[in-house]
PDB file of C-alpha atoms in Angstrom:
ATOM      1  CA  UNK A 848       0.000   0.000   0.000  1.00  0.00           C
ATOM      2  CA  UNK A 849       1.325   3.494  -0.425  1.00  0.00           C
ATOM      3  CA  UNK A 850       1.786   5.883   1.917  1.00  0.00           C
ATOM      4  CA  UNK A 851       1.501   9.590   2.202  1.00  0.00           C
ATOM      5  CA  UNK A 852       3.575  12.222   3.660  1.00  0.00           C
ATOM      6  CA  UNK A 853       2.506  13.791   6.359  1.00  0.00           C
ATOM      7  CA  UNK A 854       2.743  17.131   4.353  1.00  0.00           C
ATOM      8  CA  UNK A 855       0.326  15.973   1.774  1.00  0.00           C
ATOM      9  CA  UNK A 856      -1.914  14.168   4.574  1.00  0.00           C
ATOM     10  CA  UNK A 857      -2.289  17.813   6.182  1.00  0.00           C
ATOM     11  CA  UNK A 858      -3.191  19.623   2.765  1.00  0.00           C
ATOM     12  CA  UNK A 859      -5.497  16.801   1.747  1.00  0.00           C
ATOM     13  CA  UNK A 860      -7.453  17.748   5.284  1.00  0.00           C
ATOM     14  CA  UNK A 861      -7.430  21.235   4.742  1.00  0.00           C
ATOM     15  CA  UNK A 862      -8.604  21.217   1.490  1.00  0.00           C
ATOM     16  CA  UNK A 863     -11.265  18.368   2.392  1.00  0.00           C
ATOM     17  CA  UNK A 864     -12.351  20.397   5.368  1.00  0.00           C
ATOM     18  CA  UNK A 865     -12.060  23.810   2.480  1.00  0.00           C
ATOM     19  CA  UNK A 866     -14.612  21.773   0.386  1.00  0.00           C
ATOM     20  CA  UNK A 867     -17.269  20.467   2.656  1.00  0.00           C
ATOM     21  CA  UNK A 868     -17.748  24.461   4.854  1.00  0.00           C
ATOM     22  CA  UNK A 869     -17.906  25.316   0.627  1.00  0.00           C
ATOM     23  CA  UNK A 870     -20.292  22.531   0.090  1.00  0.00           C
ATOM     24  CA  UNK A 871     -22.855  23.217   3.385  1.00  0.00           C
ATOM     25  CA  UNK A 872     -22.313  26.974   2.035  1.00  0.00           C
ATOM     26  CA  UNK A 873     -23.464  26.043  -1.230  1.00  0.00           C
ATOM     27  CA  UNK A 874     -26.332  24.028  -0.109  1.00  0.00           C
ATOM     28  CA  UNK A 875     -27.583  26.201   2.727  1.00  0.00           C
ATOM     29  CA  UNK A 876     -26.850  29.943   2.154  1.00  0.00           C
ATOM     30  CA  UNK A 877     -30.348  31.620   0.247  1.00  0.00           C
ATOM     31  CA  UNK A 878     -28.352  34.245  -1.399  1.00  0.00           C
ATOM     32  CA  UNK A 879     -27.834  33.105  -5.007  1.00  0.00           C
ATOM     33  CA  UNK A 880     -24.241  35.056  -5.249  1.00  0.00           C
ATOM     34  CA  UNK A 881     -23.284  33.201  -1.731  1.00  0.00           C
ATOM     35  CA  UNK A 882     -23.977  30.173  -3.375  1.00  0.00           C
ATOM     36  CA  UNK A 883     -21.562  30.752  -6.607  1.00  0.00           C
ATOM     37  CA  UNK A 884     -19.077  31.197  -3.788  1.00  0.00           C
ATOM     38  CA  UNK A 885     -19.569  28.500  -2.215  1.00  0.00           C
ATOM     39  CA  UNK A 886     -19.133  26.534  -5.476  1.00  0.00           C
ATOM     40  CA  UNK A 887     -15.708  28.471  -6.038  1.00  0.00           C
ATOM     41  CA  UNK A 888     -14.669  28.053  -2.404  1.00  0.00           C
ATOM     42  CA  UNK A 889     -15.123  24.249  -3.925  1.00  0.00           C
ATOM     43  CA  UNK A 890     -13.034  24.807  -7.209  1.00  0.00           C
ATOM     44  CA  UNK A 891     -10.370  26.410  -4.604  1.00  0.00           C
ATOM     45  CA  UNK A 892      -9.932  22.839  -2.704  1.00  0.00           C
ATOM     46  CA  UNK A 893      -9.350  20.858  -5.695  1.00  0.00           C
ATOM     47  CA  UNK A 894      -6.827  23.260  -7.055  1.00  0.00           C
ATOM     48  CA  UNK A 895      -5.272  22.686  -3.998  1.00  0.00           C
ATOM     49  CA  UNK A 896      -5.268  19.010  -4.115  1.00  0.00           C
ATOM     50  CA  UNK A 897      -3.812  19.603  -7.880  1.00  0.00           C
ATOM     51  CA  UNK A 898      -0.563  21.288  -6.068  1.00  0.00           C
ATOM     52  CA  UNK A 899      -0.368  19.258  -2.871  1.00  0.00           C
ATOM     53  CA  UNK A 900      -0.038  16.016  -5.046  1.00  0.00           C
ATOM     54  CA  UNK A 901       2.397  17.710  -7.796  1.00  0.00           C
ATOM     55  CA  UNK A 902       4.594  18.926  -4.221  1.00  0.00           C
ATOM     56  CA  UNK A 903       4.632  15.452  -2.740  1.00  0.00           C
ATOM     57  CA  UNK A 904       4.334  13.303  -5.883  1.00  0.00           C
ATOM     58  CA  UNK A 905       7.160  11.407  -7.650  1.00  0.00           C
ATOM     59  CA  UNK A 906       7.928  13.480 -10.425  1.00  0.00           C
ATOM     60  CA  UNK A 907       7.923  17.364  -8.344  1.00  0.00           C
ATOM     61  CA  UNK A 908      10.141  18.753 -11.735  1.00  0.00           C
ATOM     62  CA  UNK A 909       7.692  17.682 -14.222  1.00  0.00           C
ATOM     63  CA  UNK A 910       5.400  21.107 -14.056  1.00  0.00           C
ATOM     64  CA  UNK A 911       2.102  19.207 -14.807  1.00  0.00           C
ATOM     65  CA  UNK A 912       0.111  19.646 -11.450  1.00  0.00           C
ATOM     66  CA  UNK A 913       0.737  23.414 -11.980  1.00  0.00           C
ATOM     67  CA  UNK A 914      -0.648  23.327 -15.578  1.00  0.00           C
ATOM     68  CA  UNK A 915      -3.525  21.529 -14.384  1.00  0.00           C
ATOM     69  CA  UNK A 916      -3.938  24.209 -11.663  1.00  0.00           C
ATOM     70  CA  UNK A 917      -3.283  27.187 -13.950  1.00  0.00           C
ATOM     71  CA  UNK A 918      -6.315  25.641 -16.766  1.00  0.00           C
ATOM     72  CA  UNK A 919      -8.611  25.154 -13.802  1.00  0.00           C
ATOM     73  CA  UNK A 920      -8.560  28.587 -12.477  1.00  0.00           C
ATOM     74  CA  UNK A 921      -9.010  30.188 -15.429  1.00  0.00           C
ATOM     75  CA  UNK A 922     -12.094  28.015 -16.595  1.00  0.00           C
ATOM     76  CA  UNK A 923     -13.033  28.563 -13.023  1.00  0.00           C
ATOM     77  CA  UNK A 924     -12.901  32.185 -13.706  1.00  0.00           C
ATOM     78  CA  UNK A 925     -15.039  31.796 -16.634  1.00  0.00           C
ATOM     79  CA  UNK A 926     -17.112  29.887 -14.886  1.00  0.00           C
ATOM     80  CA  UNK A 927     -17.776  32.832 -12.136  1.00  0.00           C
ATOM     81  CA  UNK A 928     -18.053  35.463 -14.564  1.00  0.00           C
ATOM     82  CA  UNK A 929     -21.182  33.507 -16.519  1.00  0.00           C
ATOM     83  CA  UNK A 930     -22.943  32.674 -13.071  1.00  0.00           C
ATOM     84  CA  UNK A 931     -22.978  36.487 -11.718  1.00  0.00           C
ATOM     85  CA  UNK A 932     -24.172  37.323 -15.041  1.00  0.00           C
ATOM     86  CA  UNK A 933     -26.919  34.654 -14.812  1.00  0.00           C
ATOM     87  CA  UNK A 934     -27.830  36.220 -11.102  1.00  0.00           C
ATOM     88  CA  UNK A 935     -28.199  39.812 -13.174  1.00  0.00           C
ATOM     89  CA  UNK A 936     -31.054  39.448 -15.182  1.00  0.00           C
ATOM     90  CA  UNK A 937     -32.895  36.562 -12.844  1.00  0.00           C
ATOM     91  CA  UNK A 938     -32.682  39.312 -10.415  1.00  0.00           C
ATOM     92  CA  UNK A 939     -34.104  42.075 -12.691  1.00  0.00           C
ATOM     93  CA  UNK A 940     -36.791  39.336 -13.051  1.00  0.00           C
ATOM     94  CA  UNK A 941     -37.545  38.857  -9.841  1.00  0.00           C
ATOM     95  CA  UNK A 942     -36.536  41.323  -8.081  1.00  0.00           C
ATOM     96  CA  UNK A 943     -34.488  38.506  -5.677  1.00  0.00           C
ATOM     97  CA  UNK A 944     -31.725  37.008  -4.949  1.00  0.00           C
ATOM     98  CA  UNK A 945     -33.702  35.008  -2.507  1.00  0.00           C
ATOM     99  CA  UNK A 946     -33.509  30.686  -3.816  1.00  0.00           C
ATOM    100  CA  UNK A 947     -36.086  30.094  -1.975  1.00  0.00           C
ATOM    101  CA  UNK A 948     -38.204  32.552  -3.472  1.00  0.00           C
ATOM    102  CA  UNK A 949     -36.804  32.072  -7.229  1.00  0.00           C
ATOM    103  CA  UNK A 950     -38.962  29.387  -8.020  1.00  0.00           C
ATOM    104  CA  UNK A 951     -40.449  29.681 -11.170  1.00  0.00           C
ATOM    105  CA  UNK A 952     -38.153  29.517 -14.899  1.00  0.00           C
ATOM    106  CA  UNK A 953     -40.951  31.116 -16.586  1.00  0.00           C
ATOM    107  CA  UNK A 954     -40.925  34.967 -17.597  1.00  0.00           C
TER     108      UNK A 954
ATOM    109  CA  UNK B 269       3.609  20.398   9.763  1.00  0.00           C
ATOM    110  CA  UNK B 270       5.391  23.297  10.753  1.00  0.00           C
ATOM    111  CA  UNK B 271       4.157  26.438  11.718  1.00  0.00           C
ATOM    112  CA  UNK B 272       3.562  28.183   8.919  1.00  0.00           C
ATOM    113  CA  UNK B 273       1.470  25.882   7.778  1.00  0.00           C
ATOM    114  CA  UNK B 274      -0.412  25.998  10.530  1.00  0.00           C
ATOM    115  CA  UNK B 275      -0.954  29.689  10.273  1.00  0.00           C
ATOM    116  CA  UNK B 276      -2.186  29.454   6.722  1.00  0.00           C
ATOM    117  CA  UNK B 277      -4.743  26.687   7.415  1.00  0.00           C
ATOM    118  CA  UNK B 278      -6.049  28.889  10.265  1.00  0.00           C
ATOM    119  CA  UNK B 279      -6.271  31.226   7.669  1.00  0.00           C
ATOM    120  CA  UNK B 280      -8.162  29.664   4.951  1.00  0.00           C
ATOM    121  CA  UNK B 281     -10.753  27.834   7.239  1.00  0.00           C
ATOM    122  CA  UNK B 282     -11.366  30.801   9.231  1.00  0.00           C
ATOM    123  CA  UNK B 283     -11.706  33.086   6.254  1.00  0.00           C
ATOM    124  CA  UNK B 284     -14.136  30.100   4.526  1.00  0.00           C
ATOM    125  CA  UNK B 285     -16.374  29.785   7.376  1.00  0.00           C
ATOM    126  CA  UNK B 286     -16.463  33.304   7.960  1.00  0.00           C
ATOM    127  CA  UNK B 287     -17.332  33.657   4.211  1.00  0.00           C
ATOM    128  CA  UNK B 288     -20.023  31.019   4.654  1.00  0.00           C
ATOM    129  CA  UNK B 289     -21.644  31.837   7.790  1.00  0.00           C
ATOM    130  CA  UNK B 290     -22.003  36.220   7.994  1.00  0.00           C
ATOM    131  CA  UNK B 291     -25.112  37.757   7.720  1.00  0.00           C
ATOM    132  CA  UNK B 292     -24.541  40.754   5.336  1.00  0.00           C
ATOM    133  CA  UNK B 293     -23.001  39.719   2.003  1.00  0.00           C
ATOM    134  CA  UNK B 294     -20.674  42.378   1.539  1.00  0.00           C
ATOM    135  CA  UNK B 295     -18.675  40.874   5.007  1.00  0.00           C
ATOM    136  CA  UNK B 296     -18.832  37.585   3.027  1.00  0.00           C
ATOM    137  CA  UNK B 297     -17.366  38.414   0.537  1.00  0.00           C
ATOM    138  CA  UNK B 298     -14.270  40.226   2.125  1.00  0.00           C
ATOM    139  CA  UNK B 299     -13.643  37.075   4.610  1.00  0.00           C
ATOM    140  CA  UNK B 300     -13.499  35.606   1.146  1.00  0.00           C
ATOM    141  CA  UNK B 301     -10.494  37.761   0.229  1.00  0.00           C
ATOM    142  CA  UNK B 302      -8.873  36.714   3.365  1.00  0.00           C
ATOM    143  CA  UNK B 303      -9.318  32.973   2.430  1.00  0.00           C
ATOM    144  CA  UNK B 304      -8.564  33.407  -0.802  1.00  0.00           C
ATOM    145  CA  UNK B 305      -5.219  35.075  -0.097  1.00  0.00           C
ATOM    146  CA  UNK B 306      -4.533  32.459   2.481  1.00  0.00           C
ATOM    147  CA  UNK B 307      -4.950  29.867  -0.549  1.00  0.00           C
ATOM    148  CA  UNK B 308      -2.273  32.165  -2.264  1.00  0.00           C
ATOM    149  CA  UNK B 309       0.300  31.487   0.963  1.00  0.00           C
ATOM    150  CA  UNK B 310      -0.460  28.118   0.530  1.00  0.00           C
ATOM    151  CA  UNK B 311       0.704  27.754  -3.247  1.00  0.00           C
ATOM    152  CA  UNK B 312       4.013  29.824  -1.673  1.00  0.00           C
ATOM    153  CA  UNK B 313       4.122  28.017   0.822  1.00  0.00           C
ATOM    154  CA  UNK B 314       3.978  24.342  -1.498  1.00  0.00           C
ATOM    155  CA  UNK B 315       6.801  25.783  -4.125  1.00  0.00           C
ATOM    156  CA  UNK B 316       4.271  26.788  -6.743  1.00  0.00           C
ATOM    157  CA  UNK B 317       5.217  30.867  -7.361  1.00  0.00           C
ATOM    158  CA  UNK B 318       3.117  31.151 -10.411  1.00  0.00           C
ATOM    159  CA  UNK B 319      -0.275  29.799  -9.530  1.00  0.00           C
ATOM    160  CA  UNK B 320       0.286  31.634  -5.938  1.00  0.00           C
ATOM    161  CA  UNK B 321       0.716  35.167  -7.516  1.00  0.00           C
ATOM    162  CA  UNK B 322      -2.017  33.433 -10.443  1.00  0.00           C
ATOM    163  CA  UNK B 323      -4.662  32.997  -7.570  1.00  0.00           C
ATOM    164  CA  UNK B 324      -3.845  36.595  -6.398  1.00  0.00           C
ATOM    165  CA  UNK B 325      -4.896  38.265  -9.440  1.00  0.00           C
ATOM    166  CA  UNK B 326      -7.379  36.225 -10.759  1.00  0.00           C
ATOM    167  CA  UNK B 327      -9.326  35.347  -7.286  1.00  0.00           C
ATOM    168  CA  UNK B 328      -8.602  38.598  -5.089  1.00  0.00           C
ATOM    169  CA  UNK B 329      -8.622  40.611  -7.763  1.00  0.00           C
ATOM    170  CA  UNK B 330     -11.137  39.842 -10.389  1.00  0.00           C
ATOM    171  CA  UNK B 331     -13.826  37.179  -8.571  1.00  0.00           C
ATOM    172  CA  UNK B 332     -14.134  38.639  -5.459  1.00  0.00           C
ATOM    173  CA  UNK B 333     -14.496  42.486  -7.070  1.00  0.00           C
ATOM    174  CA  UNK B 334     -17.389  40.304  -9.528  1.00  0.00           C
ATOM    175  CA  UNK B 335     -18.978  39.184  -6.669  1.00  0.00           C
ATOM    176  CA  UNK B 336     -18.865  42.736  -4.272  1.00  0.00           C
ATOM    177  CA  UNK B 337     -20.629  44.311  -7.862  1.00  0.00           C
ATOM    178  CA  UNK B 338     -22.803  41.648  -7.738  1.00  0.00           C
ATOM    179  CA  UNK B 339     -23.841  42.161  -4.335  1.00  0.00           C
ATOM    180  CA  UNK B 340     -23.977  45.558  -4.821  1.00  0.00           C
ATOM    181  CA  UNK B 341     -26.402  45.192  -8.189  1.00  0.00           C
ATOM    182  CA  UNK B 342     -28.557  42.956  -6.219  1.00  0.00           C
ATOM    183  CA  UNK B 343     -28.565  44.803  -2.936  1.00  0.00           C
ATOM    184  CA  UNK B 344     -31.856  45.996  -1.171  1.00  0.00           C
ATOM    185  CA  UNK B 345     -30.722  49.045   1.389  1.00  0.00           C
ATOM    186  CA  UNK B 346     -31.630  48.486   4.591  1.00  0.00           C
ATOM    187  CA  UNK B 347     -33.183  45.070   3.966  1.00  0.00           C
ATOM    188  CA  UNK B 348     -30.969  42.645   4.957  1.00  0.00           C
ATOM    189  CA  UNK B 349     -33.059  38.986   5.693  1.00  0.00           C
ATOM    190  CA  UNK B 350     -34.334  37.762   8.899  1.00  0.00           C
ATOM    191  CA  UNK B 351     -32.366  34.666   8.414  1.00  0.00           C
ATOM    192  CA  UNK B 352     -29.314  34.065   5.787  1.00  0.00           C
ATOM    193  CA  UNK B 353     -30.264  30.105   5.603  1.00  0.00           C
ATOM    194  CA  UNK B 354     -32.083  27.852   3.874  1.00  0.00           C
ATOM    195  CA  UNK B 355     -35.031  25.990   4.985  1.00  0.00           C
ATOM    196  CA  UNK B 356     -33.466  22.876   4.454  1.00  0.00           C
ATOM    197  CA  UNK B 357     -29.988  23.981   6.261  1.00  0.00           C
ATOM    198  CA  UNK B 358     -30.143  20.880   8.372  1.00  0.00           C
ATOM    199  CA  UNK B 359     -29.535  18.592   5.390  1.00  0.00           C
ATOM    200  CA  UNK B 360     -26.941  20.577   3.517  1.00  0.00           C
ATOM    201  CA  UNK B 361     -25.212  20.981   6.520  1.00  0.00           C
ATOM    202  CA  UNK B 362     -25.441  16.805   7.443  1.00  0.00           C
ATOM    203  CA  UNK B 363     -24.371  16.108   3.890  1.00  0.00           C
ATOM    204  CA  UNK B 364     -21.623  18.318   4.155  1.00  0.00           C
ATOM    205  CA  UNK B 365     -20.346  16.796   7.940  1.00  0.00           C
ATOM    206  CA  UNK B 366     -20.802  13.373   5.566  1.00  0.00           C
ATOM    207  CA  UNK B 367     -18.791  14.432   2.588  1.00  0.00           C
ATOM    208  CA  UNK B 368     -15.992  15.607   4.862  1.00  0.00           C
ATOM    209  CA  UNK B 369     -15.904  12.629   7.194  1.00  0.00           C
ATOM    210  CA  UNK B 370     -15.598  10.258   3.607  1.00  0.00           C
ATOM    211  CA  UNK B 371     -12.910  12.651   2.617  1.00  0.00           C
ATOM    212  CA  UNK B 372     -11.455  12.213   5.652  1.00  0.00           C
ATOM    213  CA  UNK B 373     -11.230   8.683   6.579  1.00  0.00           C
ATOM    214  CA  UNK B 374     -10.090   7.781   3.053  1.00  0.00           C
ATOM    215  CA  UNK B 375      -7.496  10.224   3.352  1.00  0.00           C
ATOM    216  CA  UNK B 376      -6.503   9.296   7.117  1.00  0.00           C
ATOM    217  CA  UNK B 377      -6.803   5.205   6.534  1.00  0.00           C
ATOM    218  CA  UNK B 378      -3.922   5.582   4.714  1.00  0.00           C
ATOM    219  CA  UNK B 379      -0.636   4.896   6.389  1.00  0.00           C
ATOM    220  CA  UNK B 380       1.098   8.201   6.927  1.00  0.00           C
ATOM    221  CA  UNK B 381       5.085   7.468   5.406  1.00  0.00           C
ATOM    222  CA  UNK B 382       7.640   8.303   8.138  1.00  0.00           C
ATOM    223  CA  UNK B 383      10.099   8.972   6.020  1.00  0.00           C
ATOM    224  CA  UNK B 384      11.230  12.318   4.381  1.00  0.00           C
ATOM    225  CA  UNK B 385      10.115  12.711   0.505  1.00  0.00           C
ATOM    226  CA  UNK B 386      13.990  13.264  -0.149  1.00  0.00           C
ATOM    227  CA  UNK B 387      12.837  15.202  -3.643  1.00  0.00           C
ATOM    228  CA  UNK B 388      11.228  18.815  -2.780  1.00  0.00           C
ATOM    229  CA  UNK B 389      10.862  20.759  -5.927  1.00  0.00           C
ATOM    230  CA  UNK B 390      12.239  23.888  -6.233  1.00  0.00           C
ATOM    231  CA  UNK B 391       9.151  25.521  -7.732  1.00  0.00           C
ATOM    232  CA  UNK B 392       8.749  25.743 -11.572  1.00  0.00           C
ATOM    233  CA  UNK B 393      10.738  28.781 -12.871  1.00  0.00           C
ATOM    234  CA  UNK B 394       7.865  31.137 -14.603  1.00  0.00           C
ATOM    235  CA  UNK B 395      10.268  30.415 -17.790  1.00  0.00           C
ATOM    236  CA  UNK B 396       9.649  26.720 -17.502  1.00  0.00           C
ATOM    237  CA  UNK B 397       6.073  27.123 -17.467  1.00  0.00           C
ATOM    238  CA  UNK B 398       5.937  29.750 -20.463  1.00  0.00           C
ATOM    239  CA  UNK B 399       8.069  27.421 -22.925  1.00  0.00           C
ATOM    240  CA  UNK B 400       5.567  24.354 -21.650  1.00  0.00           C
ATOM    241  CA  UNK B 401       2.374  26.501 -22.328  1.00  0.00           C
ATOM    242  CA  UNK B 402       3.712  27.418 -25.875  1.00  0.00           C
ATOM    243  CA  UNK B 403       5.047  24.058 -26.367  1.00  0.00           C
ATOM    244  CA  UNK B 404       3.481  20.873 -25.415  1.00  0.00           C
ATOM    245  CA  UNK B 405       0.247  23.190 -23.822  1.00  0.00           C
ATOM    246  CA  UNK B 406      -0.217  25.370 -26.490  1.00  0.00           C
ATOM    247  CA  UNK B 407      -3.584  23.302 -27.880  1.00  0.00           C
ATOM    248  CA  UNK B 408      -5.242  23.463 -24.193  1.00  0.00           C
ATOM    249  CA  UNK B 409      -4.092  27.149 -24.086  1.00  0.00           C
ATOM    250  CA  UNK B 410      -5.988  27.974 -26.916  1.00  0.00           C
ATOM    251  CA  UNK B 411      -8.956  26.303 -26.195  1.00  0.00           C
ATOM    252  CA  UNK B 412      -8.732  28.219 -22.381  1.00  0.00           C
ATOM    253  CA  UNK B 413      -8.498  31.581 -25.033  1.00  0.00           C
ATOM    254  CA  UNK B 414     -11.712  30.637 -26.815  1.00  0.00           C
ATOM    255  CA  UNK B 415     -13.670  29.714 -23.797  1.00  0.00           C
ATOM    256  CA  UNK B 416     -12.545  32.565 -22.076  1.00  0.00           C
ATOM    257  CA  UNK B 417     -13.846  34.614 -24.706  1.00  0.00           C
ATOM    258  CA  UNK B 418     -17.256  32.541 -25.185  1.00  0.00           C
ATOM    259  CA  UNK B 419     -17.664  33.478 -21.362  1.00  0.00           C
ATOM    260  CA  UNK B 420     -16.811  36.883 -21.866  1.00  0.00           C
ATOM    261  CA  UNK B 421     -19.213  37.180 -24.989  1.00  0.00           C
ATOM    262  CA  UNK B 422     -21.829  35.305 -23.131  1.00  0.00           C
ATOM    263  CA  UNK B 423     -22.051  36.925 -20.043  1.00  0.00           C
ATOM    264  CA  UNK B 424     -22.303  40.258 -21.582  1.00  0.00           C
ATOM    265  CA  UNK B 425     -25.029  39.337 -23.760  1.00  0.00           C
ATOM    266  CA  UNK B 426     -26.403  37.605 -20.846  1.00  0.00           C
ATOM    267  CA  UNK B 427     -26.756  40.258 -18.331  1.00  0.00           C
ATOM    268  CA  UNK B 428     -27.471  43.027 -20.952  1.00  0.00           C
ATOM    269  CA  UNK B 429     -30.439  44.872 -19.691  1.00  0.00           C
ATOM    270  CA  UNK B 430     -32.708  44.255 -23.310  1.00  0.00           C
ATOM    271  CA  UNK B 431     -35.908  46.642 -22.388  1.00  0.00           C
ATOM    272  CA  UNK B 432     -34.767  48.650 -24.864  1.00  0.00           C
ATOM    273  CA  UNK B 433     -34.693  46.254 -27.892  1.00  0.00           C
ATOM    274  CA  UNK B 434     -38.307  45.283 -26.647  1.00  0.00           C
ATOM    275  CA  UNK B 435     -40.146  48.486 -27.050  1.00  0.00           C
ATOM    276  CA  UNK B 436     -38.318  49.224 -30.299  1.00  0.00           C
TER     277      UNK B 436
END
């Protein structure tokens, strides 16, 4: 069986611990934007996973975990920048950010 | 573990669950910056220069401002809600407690090595990872350009206030 380092044992628990307060803020928060956040508080974890595993792996001068790391943030990015523009106009709809009043798809 | 570590995982959960669990959004999202820029020490911290100062710009600088003119487009004055969660908190917040205790046990059921990883990187030179993104990246680096400008495209068009093309 393989073992970890205790280096990469911590970051895997911070970034576990990083997902899951992202996760129950994703799930729980009513704010739509708080939400998004919540999802990118997500992204965040696994990026770190990405460079925890390229510091501790085998291969630390191949630069692959950071060009993993480098393509998620920026689709991550994108991915922010089309949600908040989503919130705009269902806001301007109706007249919420409240999920648990933005129930309807309908105009 | 050393202490530095420490100080930067104090940092990024305490910013996170102080993102997560504030009242008015605005305060969210600057607890965000904090645990955002803690996730910046980190990649220091780990050897990894580029995506450190990377997450800098892209997360402190251009999500978080997103989200504060989100808030701000969204924002009722003087009518903040009488509670910030969900009716169904209870099970987000169980299925979150489950997700990390998975995480957790898979990561903690394996046998921690005793022995020092003898190769630490020196962190990838920002000239290293320019000759790999025009070399063996430079497919994947175009496809990131093209998305990036689909998004941009997109969420223009999405959020454009079109009242005005109606009544013409």
């Amino acid at each position: 069986m393989n073992s970890l380092p205790p280096g990469l044992q911590a970051c895997l628990l911070l970034s576990a611990l990083l997902f899951a307060i992202g996760l129950a803020g994703a799930l729980t928060r009513r704010n739509a934007i708080l939400v998004l956040i919540g999802i990118e508080l997500m992204l965040n974890a696994a990026n770190i996973n990405f460079i925890a595993f390229w510091h501790y792996g085998p291969a630390p001068s191949q630069i692959t975990g950071i060009m993993f790391a480098i393509f998620s943030i920026s689709v991550a990015a994108a991915e922010a920048a089309v949600g908040l523009a989503i919130i705009l106009p269902a806001y301007r709809h109706s007249r919420t950010t409240d999920l648990d009043k933005m129930n309807s798809l309908k105009g | 573990m050393t202490i530095s570590f420490l100080i930067i995982a104090i940092l990024i959960v305490a910013g996170t669950a102080a993102a997560m669990g504030f009242r008015n959004p605005i305060h969210c999202v600057l607890a965000l910056t904090v645990s955002f820029g803690g996730i910046a020490g980190l990649y220091l911290y780990l050897g990894a220069q580029f995506v450190g100062f990377t997450q800098i710009m892209v997360y402190v600088g251009a999500v978080a401002i997103l989200a504060v003119f989100a808030i701000m487009m969204t924002h009722r004055p003087g009518a903040l809600e009488p509670t910030i969660f969900s009716r169904h908190a209870a099970l987000g917040i169980l299925t979150a407690f489950a997700v990390f205790g998975v995480i957790g046990w898979a990561v903690l059921s394996q046998p921690a090595s005793s022995a020092p990883t003898n190769a630490r990187p020196t962190g990838a030179s920002v000239q290293q990872i320019g000759n790999s993104l025009m070399h063996e990246y430079v497919l994947p680096l175009e496809i990131i350009g093209l998305l990036l400008t689909a998004a941009l495209i997109g969420a223009v068009v999405i959020a454009m206030d079109r009242k005005e093309d109606e009544a013409s």
